[in-house]
Each structure stands twice: as structure tokens, then as C-alpha cells.
Coordinates of C-alpha atoms in Angstrom, one line a residue:
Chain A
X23 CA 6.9 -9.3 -21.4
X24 CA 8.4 -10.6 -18.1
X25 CA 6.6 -10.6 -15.1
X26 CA 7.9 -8.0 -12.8
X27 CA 6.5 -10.2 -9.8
X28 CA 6.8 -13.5 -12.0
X29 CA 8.9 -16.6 -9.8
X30 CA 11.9 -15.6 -11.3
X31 CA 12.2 -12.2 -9.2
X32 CA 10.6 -13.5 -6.0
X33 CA 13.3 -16.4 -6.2
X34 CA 15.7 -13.9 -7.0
X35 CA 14.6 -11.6 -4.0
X36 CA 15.0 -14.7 -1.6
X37 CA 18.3 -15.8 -2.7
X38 CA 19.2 -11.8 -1.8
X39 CA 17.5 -12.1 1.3
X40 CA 18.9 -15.1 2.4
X41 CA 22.3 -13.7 2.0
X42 CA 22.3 -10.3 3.3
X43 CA 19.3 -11.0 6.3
X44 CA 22.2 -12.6 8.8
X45 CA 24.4 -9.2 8.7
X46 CA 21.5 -7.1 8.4
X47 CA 20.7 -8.6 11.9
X48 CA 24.0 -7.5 13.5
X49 CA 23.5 -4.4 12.0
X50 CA 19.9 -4.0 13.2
X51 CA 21.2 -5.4 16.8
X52 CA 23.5 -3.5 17.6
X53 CA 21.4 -0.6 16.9
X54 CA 18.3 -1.9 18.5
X55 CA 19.8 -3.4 21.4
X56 CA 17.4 -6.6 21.4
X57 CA 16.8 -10.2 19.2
X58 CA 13.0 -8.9 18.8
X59 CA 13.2 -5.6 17.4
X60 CA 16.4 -6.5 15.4
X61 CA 14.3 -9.2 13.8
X62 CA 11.2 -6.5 13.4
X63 CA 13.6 -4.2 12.1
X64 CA 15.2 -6.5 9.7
X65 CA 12.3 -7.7 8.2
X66 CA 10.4 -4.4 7.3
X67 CA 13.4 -3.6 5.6
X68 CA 13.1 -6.4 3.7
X69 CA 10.1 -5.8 3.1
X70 CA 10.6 -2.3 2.2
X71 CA 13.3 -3.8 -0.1
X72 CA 10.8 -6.6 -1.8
X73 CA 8.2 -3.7 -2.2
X74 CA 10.8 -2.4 -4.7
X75 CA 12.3 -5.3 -6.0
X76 CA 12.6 -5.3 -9.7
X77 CA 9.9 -2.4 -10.1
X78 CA 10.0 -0.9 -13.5
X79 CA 11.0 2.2 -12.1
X80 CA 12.9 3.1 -9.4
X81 CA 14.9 -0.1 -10.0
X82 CA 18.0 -0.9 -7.4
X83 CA 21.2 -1.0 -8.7
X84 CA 23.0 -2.2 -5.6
X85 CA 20.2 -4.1 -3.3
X86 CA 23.2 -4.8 -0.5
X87 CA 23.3 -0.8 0.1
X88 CA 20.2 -0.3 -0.7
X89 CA 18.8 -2.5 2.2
X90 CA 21.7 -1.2 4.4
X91 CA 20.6 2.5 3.7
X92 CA 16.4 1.6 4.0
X93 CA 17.7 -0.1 7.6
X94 CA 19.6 2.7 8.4
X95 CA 16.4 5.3 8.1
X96 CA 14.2 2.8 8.6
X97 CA 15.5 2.8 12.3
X98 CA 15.9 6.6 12.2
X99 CA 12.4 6.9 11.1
X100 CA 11.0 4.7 14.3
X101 CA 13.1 7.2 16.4
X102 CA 11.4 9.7 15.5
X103 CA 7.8 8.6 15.6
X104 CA 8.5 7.2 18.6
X105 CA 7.3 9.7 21.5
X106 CA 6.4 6.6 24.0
X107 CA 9.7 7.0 25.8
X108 CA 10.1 3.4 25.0
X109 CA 13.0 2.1 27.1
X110 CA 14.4 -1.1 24.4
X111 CA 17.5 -1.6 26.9
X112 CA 15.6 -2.4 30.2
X113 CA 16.7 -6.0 30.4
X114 CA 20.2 -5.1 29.9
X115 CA 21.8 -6.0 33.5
X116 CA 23.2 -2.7 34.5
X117 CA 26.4 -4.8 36.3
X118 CA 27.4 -5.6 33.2
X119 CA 30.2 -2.8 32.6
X120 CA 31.5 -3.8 36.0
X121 CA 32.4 -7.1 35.1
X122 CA 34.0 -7.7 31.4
X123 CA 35.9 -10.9 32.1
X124 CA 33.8 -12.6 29.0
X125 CA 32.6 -12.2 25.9
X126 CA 28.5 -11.9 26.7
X127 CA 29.9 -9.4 29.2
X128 CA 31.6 -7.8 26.7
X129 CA 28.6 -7.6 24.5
X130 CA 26.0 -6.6 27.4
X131 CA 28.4 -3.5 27.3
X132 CA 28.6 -2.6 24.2
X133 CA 24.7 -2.8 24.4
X134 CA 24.2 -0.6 27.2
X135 CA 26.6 1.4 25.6
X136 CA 25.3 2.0 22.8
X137 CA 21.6 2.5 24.3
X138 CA 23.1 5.3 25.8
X139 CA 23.6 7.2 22.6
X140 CA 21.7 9.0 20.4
X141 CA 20.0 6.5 17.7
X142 CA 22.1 8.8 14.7
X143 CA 25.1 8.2 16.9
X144 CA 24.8 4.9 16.9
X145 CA 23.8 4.6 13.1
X146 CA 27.4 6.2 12.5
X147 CA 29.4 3.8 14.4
X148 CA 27.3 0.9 13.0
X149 CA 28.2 2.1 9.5
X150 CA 31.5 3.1 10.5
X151 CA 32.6 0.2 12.2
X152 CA 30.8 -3.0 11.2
X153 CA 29.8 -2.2 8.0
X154 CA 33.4 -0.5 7.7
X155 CA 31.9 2.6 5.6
X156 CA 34.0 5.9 4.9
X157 CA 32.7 9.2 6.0
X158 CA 31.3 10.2 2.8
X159 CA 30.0 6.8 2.3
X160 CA 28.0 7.0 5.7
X161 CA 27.1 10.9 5.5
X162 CA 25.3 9.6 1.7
X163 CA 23.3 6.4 3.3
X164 CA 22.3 9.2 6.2
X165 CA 21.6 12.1 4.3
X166 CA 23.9 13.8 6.3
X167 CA 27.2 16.0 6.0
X168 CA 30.3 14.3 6.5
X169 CA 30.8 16.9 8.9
X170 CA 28.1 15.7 10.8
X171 CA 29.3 12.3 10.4
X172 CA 32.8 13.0 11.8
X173 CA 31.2 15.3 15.0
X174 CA 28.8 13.0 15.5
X175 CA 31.2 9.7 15.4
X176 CA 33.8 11.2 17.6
X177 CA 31.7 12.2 20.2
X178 CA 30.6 8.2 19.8
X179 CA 33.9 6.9 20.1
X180 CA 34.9 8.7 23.0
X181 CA 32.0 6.7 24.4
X182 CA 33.0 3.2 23.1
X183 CA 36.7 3.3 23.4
X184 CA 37.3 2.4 26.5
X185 CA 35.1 -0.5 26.0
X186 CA 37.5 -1.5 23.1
X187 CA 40.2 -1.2 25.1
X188 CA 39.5 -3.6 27.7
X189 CA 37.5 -5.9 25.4
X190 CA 40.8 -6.7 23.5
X191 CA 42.5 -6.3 26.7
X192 CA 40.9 -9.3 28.1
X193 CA 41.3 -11.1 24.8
X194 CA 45.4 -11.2 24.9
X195 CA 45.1 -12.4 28.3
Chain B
X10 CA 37.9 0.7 4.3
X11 CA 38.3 3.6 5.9
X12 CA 39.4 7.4 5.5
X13 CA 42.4 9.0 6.0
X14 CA 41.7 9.6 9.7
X15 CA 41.6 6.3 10.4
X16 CA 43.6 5.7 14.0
X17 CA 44.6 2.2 15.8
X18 CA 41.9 3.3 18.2
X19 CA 39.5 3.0 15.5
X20 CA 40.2 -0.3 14.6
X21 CA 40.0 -1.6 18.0
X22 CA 36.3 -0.5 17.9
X23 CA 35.8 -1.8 14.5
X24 CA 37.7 -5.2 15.8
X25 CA 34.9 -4.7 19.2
X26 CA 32.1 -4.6 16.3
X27 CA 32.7 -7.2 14.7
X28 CA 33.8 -9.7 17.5
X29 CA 30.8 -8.9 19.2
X30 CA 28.7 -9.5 16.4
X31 CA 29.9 -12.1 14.8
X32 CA 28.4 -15.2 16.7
X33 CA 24.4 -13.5 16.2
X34 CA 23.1 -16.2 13.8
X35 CA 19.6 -15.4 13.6
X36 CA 16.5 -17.5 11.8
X37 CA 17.1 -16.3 8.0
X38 CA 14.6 -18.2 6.7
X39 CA 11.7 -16.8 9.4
X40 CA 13.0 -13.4 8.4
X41 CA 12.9 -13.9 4.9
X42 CA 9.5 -15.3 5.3
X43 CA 8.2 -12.4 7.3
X44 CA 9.6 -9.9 5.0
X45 CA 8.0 -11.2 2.4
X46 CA 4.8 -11.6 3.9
X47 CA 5.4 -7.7 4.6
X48 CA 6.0 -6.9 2.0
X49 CA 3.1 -8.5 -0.4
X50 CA 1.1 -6.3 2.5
X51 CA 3.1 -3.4 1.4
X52 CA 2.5 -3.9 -2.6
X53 CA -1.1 -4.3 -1.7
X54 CA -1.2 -1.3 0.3
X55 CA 0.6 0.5 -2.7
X56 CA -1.6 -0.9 -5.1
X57 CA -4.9 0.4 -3.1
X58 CA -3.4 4.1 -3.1
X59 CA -3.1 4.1 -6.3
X60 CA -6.3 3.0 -7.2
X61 CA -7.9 6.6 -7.5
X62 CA -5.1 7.6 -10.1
X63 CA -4.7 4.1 -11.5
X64 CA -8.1 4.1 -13.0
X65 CA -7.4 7.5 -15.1
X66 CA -3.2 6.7 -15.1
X67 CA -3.8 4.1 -17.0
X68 CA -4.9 5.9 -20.2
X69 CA -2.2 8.4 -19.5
X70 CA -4.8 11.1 -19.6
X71 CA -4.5 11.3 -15.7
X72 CA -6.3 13.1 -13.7
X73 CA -8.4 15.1 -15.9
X74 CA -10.1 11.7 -17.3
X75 CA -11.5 9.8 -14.1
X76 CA -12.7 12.8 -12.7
X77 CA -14.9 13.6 -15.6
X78 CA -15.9 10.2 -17.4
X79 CA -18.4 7.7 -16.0
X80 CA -17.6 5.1 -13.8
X81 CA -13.9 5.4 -13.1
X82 CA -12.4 6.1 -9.8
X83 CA -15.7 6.0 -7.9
X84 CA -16.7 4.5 -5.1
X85 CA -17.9 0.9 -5.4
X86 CA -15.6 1.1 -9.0
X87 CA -15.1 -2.9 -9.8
X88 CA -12.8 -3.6 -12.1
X89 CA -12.7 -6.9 -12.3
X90 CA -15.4 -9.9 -13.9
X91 CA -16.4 -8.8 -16.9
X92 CA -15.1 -10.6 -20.2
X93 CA -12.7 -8.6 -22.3
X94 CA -14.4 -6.8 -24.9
X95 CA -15.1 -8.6 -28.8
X96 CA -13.6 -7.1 -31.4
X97 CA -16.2 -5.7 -34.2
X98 CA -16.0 -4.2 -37.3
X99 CA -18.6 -1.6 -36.6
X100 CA -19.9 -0.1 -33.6
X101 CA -23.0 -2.2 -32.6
X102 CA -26.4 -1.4 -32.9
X103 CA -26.8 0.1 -29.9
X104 CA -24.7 3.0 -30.9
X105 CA -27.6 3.9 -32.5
X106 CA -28.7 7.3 -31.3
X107 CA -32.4 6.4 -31.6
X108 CA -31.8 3.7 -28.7
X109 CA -29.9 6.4 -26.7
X110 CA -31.5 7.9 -23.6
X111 CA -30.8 11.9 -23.6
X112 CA -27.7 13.0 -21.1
X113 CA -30.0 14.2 -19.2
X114 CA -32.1 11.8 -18.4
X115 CA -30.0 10.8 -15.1
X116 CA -28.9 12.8 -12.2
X117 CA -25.4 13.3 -12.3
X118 CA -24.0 12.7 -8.4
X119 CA -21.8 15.0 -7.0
X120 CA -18.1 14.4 -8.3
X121 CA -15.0 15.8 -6.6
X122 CA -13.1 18.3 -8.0
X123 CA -11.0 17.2 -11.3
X124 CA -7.3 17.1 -10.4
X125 CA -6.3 19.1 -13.2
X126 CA -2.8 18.2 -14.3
X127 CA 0.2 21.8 -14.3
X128 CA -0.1 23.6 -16.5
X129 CA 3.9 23.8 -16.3
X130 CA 4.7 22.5 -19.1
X131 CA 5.2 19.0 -20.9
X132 CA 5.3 16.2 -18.2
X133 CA 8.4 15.0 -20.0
X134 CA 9.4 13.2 -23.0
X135 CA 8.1 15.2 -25.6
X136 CA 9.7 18.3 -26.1
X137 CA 7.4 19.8 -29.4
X138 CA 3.9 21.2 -29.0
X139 CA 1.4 18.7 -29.3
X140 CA 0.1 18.6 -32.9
X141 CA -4.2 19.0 -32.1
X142 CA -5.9 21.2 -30.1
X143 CA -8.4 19.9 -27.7
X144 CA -11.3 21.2 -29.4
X145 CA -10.6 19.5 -32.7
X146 CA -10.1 15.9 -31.2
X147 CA -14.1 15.1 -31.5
X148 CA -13.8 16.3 -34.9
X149 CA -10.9 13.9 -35.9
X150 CA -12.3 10.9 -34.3
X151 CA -15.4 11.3 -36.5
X152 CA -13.2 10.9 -39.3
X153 CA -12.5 7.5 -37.7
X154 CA -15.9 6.7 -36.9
X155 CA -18.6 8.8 -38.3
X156 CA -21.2 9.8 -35.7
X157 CA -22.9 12.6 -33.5
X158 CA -21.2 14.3 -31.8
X159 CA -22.7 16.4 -28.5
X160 CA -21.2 18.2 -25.6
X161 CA -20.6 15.6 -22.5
X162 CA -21.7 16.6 -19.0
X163 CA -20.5 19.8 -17.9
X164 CA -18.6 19.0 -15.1
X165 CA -16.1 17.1 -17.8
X166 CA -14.9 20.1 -18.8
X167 CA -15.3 18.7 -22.5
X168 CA -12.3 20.6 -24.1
X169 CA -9.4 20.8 -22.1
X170 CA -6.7 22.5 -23.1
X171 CA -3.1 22.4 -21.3
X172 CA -0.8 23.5 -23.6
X173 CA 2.3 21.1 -24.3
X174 CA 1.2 19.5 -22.2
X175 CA -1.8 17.7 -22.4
X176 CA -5.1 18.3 -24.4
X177 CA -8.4 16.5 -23.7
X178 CA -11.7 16.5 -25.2
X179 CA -14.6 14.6 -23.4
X180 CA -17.7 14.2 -25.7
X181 CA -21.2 11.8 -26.4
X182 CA -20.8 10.1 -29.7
X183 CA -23.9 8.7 -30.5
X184 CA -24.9 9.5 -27.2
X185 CA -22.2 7.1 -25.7
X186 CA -19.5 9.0 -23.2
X187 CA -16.2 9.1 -24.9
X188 CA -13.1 10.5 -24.3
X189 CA -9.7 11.7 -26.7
X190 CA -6.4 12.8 -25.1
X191 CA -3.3 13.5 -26.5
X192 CA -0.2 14.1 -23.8
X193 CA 3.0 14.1 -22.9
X194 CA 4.3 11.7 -20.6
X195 CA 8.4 10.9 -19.4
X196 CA 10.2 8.2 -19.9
X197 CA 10.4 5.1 -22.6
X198 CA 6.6 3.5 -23.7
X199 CA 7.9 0.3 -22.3
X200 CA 8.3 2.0 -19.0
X201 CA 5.4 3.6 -18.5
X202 CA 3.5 1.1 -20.1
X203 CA 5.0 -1.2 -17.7
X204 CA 4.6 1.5 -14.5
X205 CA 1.0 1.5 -14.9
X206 CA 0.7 -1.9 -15.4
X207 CA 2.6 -2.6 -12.0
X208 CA -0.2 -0.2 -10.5
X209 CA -3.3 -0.7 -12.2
X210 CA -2.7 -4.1 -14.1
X211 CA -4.5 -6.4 -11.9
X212 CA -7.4 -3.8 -11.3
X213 CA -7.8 -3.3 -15.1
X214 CA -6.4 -6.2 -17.2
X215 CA -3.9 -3.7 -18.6
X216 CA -2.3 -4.8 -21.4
X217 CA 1.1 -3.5 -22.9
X218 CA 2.0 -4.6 -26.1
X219 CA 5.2 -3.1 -27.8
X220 CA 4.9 -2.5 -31.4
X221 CA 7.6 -3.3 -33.9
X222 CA 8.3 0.5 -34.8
X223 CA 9.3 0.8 -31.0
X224 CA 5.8 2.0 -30.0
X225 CA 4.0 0.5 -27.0
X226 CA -0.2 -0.4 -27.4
X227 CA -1.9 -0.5 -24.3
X228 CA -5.5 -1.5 -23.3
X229 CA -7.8 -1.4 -20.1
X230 CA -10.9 -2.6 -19.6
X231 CA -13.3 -1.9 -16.3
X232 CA -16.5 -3.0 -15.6
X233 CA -18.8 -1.1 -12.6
X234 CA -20.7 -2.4 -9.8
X235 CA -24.8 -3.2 -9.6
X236 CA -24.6 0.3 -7.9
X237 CA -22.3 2.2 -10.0
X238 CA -23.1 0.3 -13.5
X239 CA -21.2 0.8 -16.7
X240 CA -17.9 -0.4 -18.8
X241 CA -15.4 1.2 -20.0
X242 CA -12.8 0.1 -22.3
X243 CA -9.5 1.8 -23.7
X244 CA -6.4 2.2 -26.1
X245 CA -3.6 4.1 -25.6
X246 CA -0.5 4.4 -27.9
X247 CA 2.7 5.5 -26.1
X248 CA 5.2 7.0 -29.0
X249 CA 8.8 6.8 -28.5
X250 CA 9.3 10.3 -28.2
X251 CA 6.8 10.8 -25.3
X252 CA 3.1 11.1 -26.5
X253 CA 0.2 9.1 -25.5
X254 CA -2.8 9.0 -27.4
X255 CA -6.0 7.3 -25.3
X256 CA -9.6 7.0 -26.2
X257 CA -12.0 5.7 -23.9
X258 CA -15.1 4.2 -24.7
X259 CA -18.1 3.5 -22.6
X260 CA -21.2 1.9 -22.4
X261 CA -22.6 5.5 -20.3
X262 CA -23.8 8.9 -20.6
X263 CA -23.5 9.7 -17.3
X264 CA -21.3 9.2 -14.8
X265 CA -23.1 6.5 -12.6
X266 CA -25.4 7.0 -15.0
X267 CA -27.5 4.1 -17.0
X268 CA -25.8 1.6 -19.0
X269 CA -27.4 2.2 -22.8
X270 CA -26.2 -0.9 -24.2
X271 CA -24.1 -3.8 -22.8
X272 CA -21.1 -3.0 -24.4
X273 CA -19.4 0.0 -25.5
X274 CA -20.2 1.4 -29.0
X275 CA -16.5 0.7 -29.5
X276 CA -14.4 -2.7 -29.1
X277 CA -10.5 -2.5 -27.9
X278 CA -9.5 -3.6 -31.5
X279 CA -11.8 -0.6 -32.9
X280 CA -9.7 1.9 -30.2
X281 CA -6.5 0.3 -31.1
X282 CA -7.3 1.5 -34.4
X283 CA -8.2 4.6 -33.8
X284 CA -5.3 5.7 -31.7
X285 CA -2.9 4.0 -33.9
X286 CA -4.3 5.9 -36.5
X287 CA -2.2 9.0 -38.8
X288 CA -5.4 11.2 -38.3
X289 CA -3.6 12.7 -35.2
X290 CA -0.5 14.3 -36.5

């Protein structure tokens, strides 16, 4: 009988890793709004992921959504334990709307931006947007109703759009 | 990619995204490496709160088992060192009830409650009424191996009955601790077999071993601590259409009680024919 934790899985684990870890990250950034807890995020749901990996039950069908959906509550979970009134944006310059003549401008932005919204606000767009997920798709990884997930996103947008606009603004000139 | 409410306005944000995110190359290979690390933590961490059920789960007579045979599930409980049991042909001479001290002989500590499985119904895969009663498993297994049979502490509950979906009978044969359960578990033998192994394997050096008529044989062995003596060794067969039948052997009386003899009166290959045995249906 195969090992469930024999080399093969843990090699097959890393290749998985290795692939999806980078896009995880810009996932887990733009929610987090910093390298460090991206990274942190990132890898306890990889961990979260390994814990699983190849169990004889419970076995994932599709790791890719799988560790997209565990980073998605994973983050949602922190949220809500978290009654410190951490602050994760406080190094974010707060000039940096003022001036979006370049790209790390651009991207300070979008950070404060987004560290302005509620974290299930920004989980939508995240899904929405990078990960380019349909409604139905997004309300499943959230556990939410696609209701929800159309409120909740166009109440986001009307926060972000204007940040779009001059973003590819600036890029045509 | 997206739904029919997609606007231009939409895909400027989704082009925002992804130009903004697109030059964040982190270090894979530390992530992978820390998730990993995690998560071995994590299995471990799994592993450990499982214990308390693994050491009765893995017999399939969950719960009711650890709670009310010797050694299993308690504090100080060390699975690990001992050799795996000989096979014999016979029980050993120190089955021999002149050599074995009286139940009583030891105080019994304090055990906790027995988490008693529903009595809801079948746990899953068999759908028929199990085919013995509680009370008659001592009986049967004499038929096996011929011996005395009395009642086993108390606090075992002895004869438990649960309907379809379990039915337990904890007894001293020859004055050894022994335990019979027939029950109903979900899913394929292979994957519970292979469940419990993932929980208890390394704790237990749980075996599964499928069986060319589809049937999965699995066997345990755990040996105590200086302060909580005793071994215990088991077979269980899962049938394909959702029964396990475990016996448990051990070297007790008592829980934490004095180890009679060495060894169990009965080696794995002497379970493994017992549970494997017709006698049952």
C-alpha cells in the first residue's frame, strides 16, 4: 500500500507549491497590503493545503481552488480573530493617491485603497478581478450568496474605479 | 471569465489587478519551505488530537473500547518499543487461570466517562442488523478458543448493546482482559483502514492488509509505560459491506492494572483468526 506521506506525494505537493505560491502571493498581497503578512498568509495556506494533501479522505480534487478558497478564509478567519485593532497599512505613505504619475504610485494606491475596505470586500474584488472568478464562482469559495457577492463588489468598485481610471490613464500617456 | 454583467469599467480594474500585481515575484522556494515546515507542525498537531480516539479508532470499536479496556487512551499510554507480537498456535501458559491474579486484586483508578457511540443508527455502510448480540460474543469466541469466561470490571460496561449499530462485549478470558466488537462503520475497508492508519499508524504500528475477497485485515499493537504497564494487541476485519469485527487482547485484568504475563494470551495471527473466522455470521 502507498505511502500517503511517502516521497512521491511530498514531491508532488512541492511541484504544486512551487507553481501556484507566486500567484497565491499577489492574491495574499493585495489582500494583506504588506510582503510579510502575504508571505505569512501564503504559507499557512500551504500548509493548510499539505496538511491535506493526499489524505485518504477528504482528498482535493482541484488543489489550485482549493488553496485559493483555504487563502480566501484563511484571511477571513484572521479578520475575525483579530480584535487588536492591528493597523497592516501604517507604512503605506498617505501622499500616495495625490501623486499617480508611476507605477509604485499606482500600486501604493491601490494598497491604501484597498486597506480601506472591509477584508470580505476586498476578498471579492481579489476573486473578482485577479483571479477573474464569476459571481457564483466567488459567492462558492466564500460561502456566501451571490447576492452578497454582487452588493458587496459594487460598493468595492465604486471605491477602486477611479483608481482604474487614472491608472490606465497615465498608461496611454 | 466573467458574468453577464460584466462592464468596460470592470475590466479596467481587472487590467489595474493584474498590472499591479504582476511584477511581485516573491521567494517560492522560502515559501514552499515554510509551508511545509507548517504544515508537518500541523499533521503532528492533528495526529496528537487524535490520539485519545486513535487508540480505540483503531479497532473500529471506538469510543466504547478505550474507555473500558486497560491501558488505552490513558495518560502516560506508550505506544511505541515493544516488538510486535509472535505468532503461536496456542495461547501461552500464562493464560492459565491458576497463574492469574483475581480482577480484583488491583485498584481500578478513576476512568472518565465512556464516550458511548449514538445510538442513531448504523454509522454507515452496513445497512442490515448486525448478525450477534453483544451478550453472545464471549460465548462465540470460546468456540474459537476454549476458556473461562468472567465478567470484566464494571465500569466496561461488559455487554454493550447499540443496536445496528454497534455491539460490544468486554470480558476476562482466563482472567486476561479481552474485548469482541462487531460494528458498522462508512465507507470502503481500504479507506478506513487507511483513515486510521493516517491517524494512529505511527502510534500503533497499524497494519492494513487487504484481502483477496475485497476484505481489509488490520492489526495494532500498543505497549504501556513503567507507570501504566500492559500490551495490548488487536485484529480487526473490515467487510466490504461495512462491518468491522475487532478483538483485543491483553496482557491485563485491570485497567493500569498488573501485567499477568508478558504477552497477551493471544498473538495477532491467533486474532486474525479469530475475526476472520465464520463463527460470527
Amino acid at each position: 500500500m502507498p505511502n500517503p506521506r511517502g516521497p512521491d506525494h511530498q514531491q508532488e505537493f512541492e511541484e504544486f507549491a512551487h507553481a501556484r505560491a507566486a500567484q497565491l502571493y499577489r492574491s495574499a498581497w493585495l489582500l494583506c497590503g504588506s510582503h510579510y503578512q502575504a508571505e505569512d498568509l501564503v504559507q499557512e495556506t500551504l500548509a493548510k493545503v499539505y496538511a491535506r494533501w493526499r489524505r485518504p479522505f477528504g482528498r482535493i480534487d482541484n488543489p489550485a481552488a482549493y488553496a485559493q478558497t483555504t487563502l480566501t478564509r484563511t484571511f477571513l478567519g484572521g479578520k475575525r480573530r483579530r480584535s487588536d485593532g492591528e493597523q497592516p497599512y501604517a507604512d503605506v505613505p498617505d501622499q500616495a493617491v495625490a501623486d499617480p504619475a508611476t507605477g509604485a504610485s499606482v500600486r501604493l494606491a491601490l494598497l491604501q485603497l484597498m486597506a480601506e475596505l472591509p477584508p470580505p470586500d476586498r476578498v471579492v474584488l481579489v476573486l473578482r478581478y485577479l483571479e477573474d472568478l464569476s459571481i457564483d464562482e466567488v459567492a462558492d469559495r466564500m460561502g456566501i450568496s451571490a447576492g452578497a457577492v454582487r452588493n458587496r463588489s459594487m460598493r468595492a468598485l465604486g471605491r477602486i474605479r477611479g483608481l482604474a481610471d487614472d491608472s490606465l490613464r497615465i498608461g496611454k500617456d | 471569465m466573467y458574468d453577464d454583467n460584466t462592464t468596460d469599467s470592470d475590466g479596467q480594474v481587472s487590467t489595474l489587478f493584474h498590472d499591479t500585481t504582476t511584477h511581485l515575484e516573491p521567494d517560492v522556494a522560502v515559501l514552499v519551505r515554510g509551508s511545509i515546515e507548517r504544515g508537518q507542525v500541523r499533521r503532528r498537531r492533528n495526529a496528537i488530537g487524535t490520539a485519545a480516539a486513535a487508540a480505540v479508532a483503531v479497532a473500529g470499536i471506538v469510543g466504547a473500547a478505550v474507555n473500558l479496556t486497560p491501558n488505552l487512551g490513558g495518560a502516560g499510554f506508550d505506544p511505541a518499543g515493544a516488538p510486535a507480537g509472535t505468532a503461536v498456535s496456542t495461547p501461552s501458559a500464562a493464560s492459565n487461570p491458576s497463574t492469574a491474579p483475581t480482577p480484583s486484586a488491583a485498584p481500578a483508578k478513576t476512568a472518565k466517562p465512556p464516550t458511548k457511540p449514538t445510538k442513531n443508527g448504523p454509522l454507515g455502510g452496513a445497512v442490515a442488523d448486525i448478525p450477534v448480540k453483544a451478550a453472545d460474543l464471549p460465548g462465540l469466541f470460546t468456540q474459537l478458543h476454549p476458556g473461562k469466561v468472567t465478567p470484566a470490571e464494571a465500569r466496561t460496561g461488559r455487554i454493550i448493546d447499540n443496536g445496528k449499530e454497534s455491539q460490544y462485549a468486554h470480558f476476562l478470558w482466563n482472567g486476561f482482559s479481552t474485548s469482541v466488537g462487531f460494528a458498522a462503520y462508512a465507507g470502503t475497508p481500504v479507506g478506513r483502514c487507511n483513515a486510521l492508519q493516517e491517524a494512529n499508524g505511527a502510534a500503533l504500528s497499524l497494519t492494513c492488509t487487504k484481502r483477496p475477497d475485497g476484505t481489509v485485515l488490520m492489526t495494532w499493537r500498543s505497549v504501556g509505560s513503567a507507570k501504566q504497564p500492559g500490551v495490548c494487541q488487536s485484529a480487526s476485519l473490515l467487510t466490504k459491506d461495512g462491518y468491522e469485527i475487532a478483538i483485543l487482547s491483553y496482557n491485563t485484568a485491570l485497567k493500569f492494572g498488573p501485567m499477568l504475563a508478558p504477552e497477551p494470551p493471544f498473538s495477532i495471527a491467533q486474532l486474525t483468526t479469530a475475526v476472520t473466522s465464520k463463527v460470527w455470521f
